[in-house]
Amino acid sequence: MIDLRGKTALVTGASRGIGRAIALYLGRAGASVAVTDLLLEDRPQDLDILADYSALAGHFQKIDGVYTQSTAREIRDSGSASMAWAMDVTDSGQTAKVVEEVKTNLGPVDVLVNNAAIMENLARFENQQDEHWSRNLEVNLTGAFNCSKAIWSDMCDRGWGRIINISSITAAMGAEANPAYASSKAGLIGLTRSLALEGGRSGITVNAVLPGFIATEAMMLAGEERLSQYRERSAMKKLGRPEDVAGIVAFLTSDLAAFITGAAI
Ligand code: NAP
């Protein structure tokens, strides 16, 4: 029932985890997919790193597995067009340039998924560094602003568009030892609702997805003790899968969700 043939999707931070699952899912639904991430080349994950972790704090940035090119290849193998681009969402010049290249190679962007984020630098509030606060806002919130800005006028001109912002349950609940992350993700809901109000008259829907704990490579770095606490805190007593988030995103891009906008799911 989700048929995205003839549509072009751009997913940020799509080399692994939730972004990769979304890119694959949209490709399977028939969309041409621009797979974008900071790094373009594939770099296999160093499994020794995963084995070493006992604590979450400060370690997220050490994950070393990106699969940007191979994600695009996998989508092509499934029968949809796909290409990979290196794109830093904090660089508005680069986002505009990549959007133009996507337009030339795959078509104008019909579906934008703002997924790229950082979750690093956990620290209690008194120990939060100014630069960590700024960096979280820059990547997680300004990054979505930059990418949305780059596709907005084209979407308005064509009278159809879907923007999905990957926020977080921390936007609703707060995050102990990570106020910068939770604040950036809450800001994303404000951006979602504002763009929904502006985009409605142009056939653009804008929605946010707030995942709970999802078993991505980044999340697995938390270590088993913390993961079991996360499982216990969740209603379903288990971690979600990246595909669980991808399914909601695919639904929001589809005609089934044509009258849903400004929602935070
Ligand atoms: P992930 O594996 O860390 O993926 C995030 C991707 O974004 C990485 O490939 C990262 O690249 C990339 N990225 C970072 N900074 C970037 C930048 N400036 N420009 C472009 N790309 C950038 O995380 P995930 O677990 O899949 O999470 C994906 C999304 O879901 C995020 O928005 C996250 O906040 C949200 N989320 C996740 C969970 C969860 O439990 N996993 C829960 C709630 C919300 P590098 O690693 O190379 O920096």
mmCIF file of N, CA and C and ligand atoms in Angstrom, residues 13 15-19 37-39 63 66 87-90 115-119 135 139 166-168 181 185 211-214 216 218-219, ligand 1:
data_model
loop_
_atom_site.group_PDB
_atom_site.id
_atom_site.type_symbol
_atom_site.label_atom_id
_atom_site.label_comp_id
_atom_site.label_asym_id
_atom_site.label_seq_id
_atom_site.Cartn_x
_atom_site.Cartn_y
_atom_site.Cartn_z
ATOM 1 N N GLY A 13 22.236 11.271 7.411
ATOM 2 C CA GLY A 13 22.788 10.340 8.402
ATOM 3 C C GLY A 13 22.385 8.915 8.101
ATOM 4 N N SER A 15 23.955 6.277 6.711
ATOM 5 C CA SER A 15 24.926 5.201 6.479
ATOM 6 C C SER A 15 24.709 4.011 7.404
ATOM 7 N N ARG A 16 24.013 4.223 8.511
ATOM 8 C CA ARG A 16 23.828 3.108 9.458
ATOM 9 C C ARG A 16 22.609 3.384 10.320
ATOM 10 N N GLY A 17 22.294 2.423 11.177
ATOM 11 C CA GLY A 17 21.244 2.627 12.173
ATOM 12 C C GLY A 17 19.874 2.932 11.557
ATOM 13 N N ILE A 18 19.172 3.851 12.188
ATOM 14 C CA ILE A 18 17.804 4.177 11.791
ATOM 15 C C ILE A 18 17.771 4.786 10.390
ATOM 16 N N GLY A 19 18.730 5.674 10.092
ATOM 17 C CA GLY A 19 18.757 6.330 8.778
ATOM 18 C C GLY A 19 18.906 5.323 7.651
ATOM 19 N N ASP A 37 25.501 11.078 4.199
ATOM 20 C CA ASP A 37 26.088 11.016 5.546
ATOM 21 C C ASP A 37 27.384 11.813 5.547
ATOM 22 N N LEU A 38 27.946 11.995 6.730
ATOM 23 C CA LEU A 38 29.209 12.732 6.831
ATOM 24 C C LEU A 38 30.285 12.087 5.971
ATOM 25 N N LEU A 39 30.386 10.757 6.069
ATOM 26 C CA LEU A 39 31.426 10.032 5.339
ATOM 27 C C LEU A 39 30.799 9.260 4.189
ATOM 28 N N ILE A 63 32.070 5.034 17.580
ATOM 29 C CA ILE A 63 31.580 3.989 16.680
ATOM 30 C C ILE A 63 32.198 4.201 15.297
ATOM 31 N N VAL A 66 30.405 2.795 9.052
ATOM 32 C CA VAL A 66 29.510 3.525 8.143
ATOM 33 C C VAL A 66 29.390 2.740 6.851
ATOM 34 N N MET A 87 27.565 14.514 2.939
ATOM 35 C CA MET A 87 26.889 15.788 3.217
ATOM 36 C C MET A 87 26.864 16.049 4.718
ATOM 37 N N ASP A 88 27.475 17.166 5.108
ATOM 38 C CA ASP A 88 27.440 17.605 6.499
ATOM 39 C C ASP A 88 26.243 18.539 6.651
ATOM 40 N N VAL A 89 25.284 18.137 7.460
ATOM 41 C CA VAL A 89 24.039 18.915 7.546
ATOM 42 C C VAL A 89 24.248 20.294 8.171
ATOM 43 N N THR A 90 25.383 20.487 8.828
ATOM 44 C CA THR A 90 25.632 21.806 9.444
ATOM 45 C C THR A 90 26.173 22.815 8.432
ATOM 46 N N ASN A 115 17.375 12.897 9.649
ATOM 47 C CA ASN A 115 17.690 11.851 10.621
ATOM 48 C C ASN A 115 19.041 12.066 11.302
ATOM 49 N N ALA A 116 19.967 12.758 10.632
ATOM 50 C CA ALA A 116 21.340 12.904 11.167
ATOM 51 C C ALA A 116 21.308 13.556 12.538
ATOM 52 N N ALA A 117 22.117 13.031 13.432
ATOM 53 C CA ALA A 117 22.174 13.613 14.779
ATOM 54 C C ALA A 117 23.422 13.125 15.482
ATOM 55 N N ILE A 118 23.775 13.832 16.531
ATOM 56 C CA ILE A 118 24.802 13.335 17.442
ATOM 57 C C ILE A 118 24.143 13.086 18.797
ATOM 58 N N MET A 119 24.667 12.079 19.488
ATOM 59 C CA MET A 119 24.116 11.759 20.810
ATOM 60 C C MET A 119 25.244 11.706 21.841
ATOM 61 N N ARG A 135 26.994 22.393 19.840
ATOM 62 C CA ARG A 135 27.161 21.375 18.787
ATOM 63 C C ARG A 135 25.879 20.546 18.623
ATOM 64 N N VAL A 139 23.974 20.437 14.982
ATOM 65 C CA VAL A 139 23.764 19.237 14.157
ATOM 66 C C VAL A 139 22.285 18.836 14.172
ATOM 67 N N ILE A 166 13.359 13.209 12.474
ATOM 68 C CA ILE A 166 13.549 12.180 13.506
ATOM 69 C C ILE A 166 13.970 12.879 14.789
ATOM 70 N N SER A 167 13.009 12.997 15.689
ATOM 71 C CA SER A 167 13.252 13.616 16.991
ATOM 72 C C SER A 167 13.620 12.502 17.970
ATOM 73 N N SER A 168 13.079 12.532 19.146
ATOM 74 C CA SER A 168 13.403 11.510 20.141
ATOM 75 C C SER A 168 12.382 11.594 21.271
ATOM 76 N N TYR A 181 20.978 17.370 24.085
ATOM 77 C CA TYR A 181 20.345 16.483 23.102
ATOM 78 C C TYR A 181 18.815 16.612 23.179
ATOM 79 N N LYS A 185 16.193 18.074 20.331
ATOM 80 C CA LYS A 185 15.126 17.228 19.777
ATOM 81 C C LYS A 185 13.748 17.845 20.037
ATOM 82 N N PRO A 211 11.394 8.348 18.379
ATOM 83 C CA PRO A 211 11.647 6.955 18.777
ATOM 84 C C PRO A 211 11.982 6.841 20.261
ATOM 85 N N GLY A 212 11.615 5.693 20.816
ATOM 86 C CA GLY A 212 12.112 5.313 22.146
ATOM 87 C C GLY A 212 13.485 4.676 21.956
ATOM 88 N N PHE A 213 13.818 3.701 22.773
ATOM 89 C CA PHE A 213 15.135 3.074 22.652
ATOM 90 C C PHE A 213 15.149 2.093 21.476
ATOM 91 N N ILE A 214 16.020 2.337 20.534
ATOM 92 C CA ILE A 214 16.088 1.525 19.320
ATOM 93 C C ILE A 214 17.457 0.861 19.240
ATOM 94 N N THR A 216 20.191 0.265 17.658
ATOM 95 C CA THR A 216 21.139 0.585 16.579
ATOM 96 C C THR A 216 22.551 0.339 17.095
ATOM 97 N N ALA A 218 24.833 2.461 17.470
ATOM 98 C CA ALA A 218 25.174 3.512 18.433
ATOM 99 C C ALA A 218 24.596 3.180 19.811
ATOM 100 N N MET A 219 23.364 2.709 19.816
ATOM 101 C CA MET A 219 22.714 2.394 21.089
ATOM 102 C C MET A 219 23.381 1.197 21.770
HETATM 103 P P1 NAP B 1 23.652 6.855 14.522
HETATM 104 O O1 NAP B 1 23.895 5.424 14.224
HETATM 105 O O2 NAP B 1 24.664 7.602 15.314
HETATM 106 O O3 NAP B 1 23.381 7.604 13.154
HETATM 107 C C1 NAP B 1 23.458 8.981 13.029
HETATM 108 C C2 NAP B 1 24.190 9.285 11.758
HETATM 109 O O4 NAP B 1 24.225 10.723 11.599
HETATM 110 C C3 NAP B 1 25.647 8.806 11.790
HETATM 111 O O5 NAP B 1 25.961 8.111 10.614
HETATM 112 C C4 NAP B 1 26.430 10.098 11.910
HETATM 113 O O6 NAP B 1 27.698 10.061 11.271
HETATM 114 C C5 NAP B 1 25.518 11.057 11.169
HETATM 115 N N1 NAP B 1 25.883 12.443 11.446
HETATM 116 C C6 NAP B 1 26.377 12.976 12.586
HETATM 117 N N2 NAP B 1 26.652 14.269 12.433
HETATM 118 C C7 NAP B 1 26.327 14.572 11.146
HETATM 119 C C8 NAP B 1 26.402 15.742 10.369
HETATM 120 N N3 NAP B 1 26.877 16.906 10.868
HETATM 121 N N4 NAP B 1 25.994 15.709 9.082
HETATM 122 C C9 NAP B 1 25.524 14.553 8.536
HETATM 123 N N5 NAP B 1 25.446 13.402 9.217
HETATM 124 C C10 NAP B 1 25.838 13.414 10.521
HETATM 125 O O7 NAP B 1 22.262 7.024 15.308
HETATM 126 P P2 NAP B 1 20.889 6.175 15.289
HETATM 127 O O8 NAP B 1 20.805 5.452 16.561
HETATM 128 O O9 NAP B 1 20.689 5.466 14.005
HETATM 129 O O10 NAP B 1 19.847 7.395 15.381
HETATM 130 C C11 NAP B 1 19.304 7.994 14.211
HETATM 131 C C12 NAP B 1 18.333 9.103 14.607
HETATM 132 O O11 NAP B 1 17.353 8.608 15.513
HETATM 133 C C13 NAP B 1 19.004 10.271 15.315
HETATM 134 O O12 NAP B 1 18.340 11.474 14.949
HETATM 135 C C14 NAP B 1 18.752 9.976 16.782
HETATM 136 O O13 NAP B 1 18.791 11.139 17.559
HETATM 137 C C15 NAP B 1 17.364 9.390 16.691
HETATM 138 N N6 NAP B 1 17.017 8.525 17.834
HETATM 139 C C16 NAP B 1 17.668 7.349 18.052
HETATM 140 C C17 NAP B 1 17.296 6.556 19.117
HETATM 141 C C18 NAP B 1 17.951 5.230 19.405
HETATM 142 O O14 NAP B 1 17.585 4.614 20.403
HETATM 143 N N7 NAP B 1 18.867 4.764 18.580
HETATM 144 C C19 NAP B 1 16.260 6.974 19.977
HETATM 145 C C20 NAP B 1 15.630 8.179 19.723
HETATM 146 C C21 NAP B 1 16.006 8.949 18.644
HETATM 147 P P3 NAP B 1 29.086 9.840 12.137
HETATM 148 O O15 NAP B 1 28.853 8.734 13.068
HETATM 149 O O16 NAP B 1 30.108 9.579 11.091
HETATM 150 O O17 NAP B 1 29.312 11.106 12.900
#
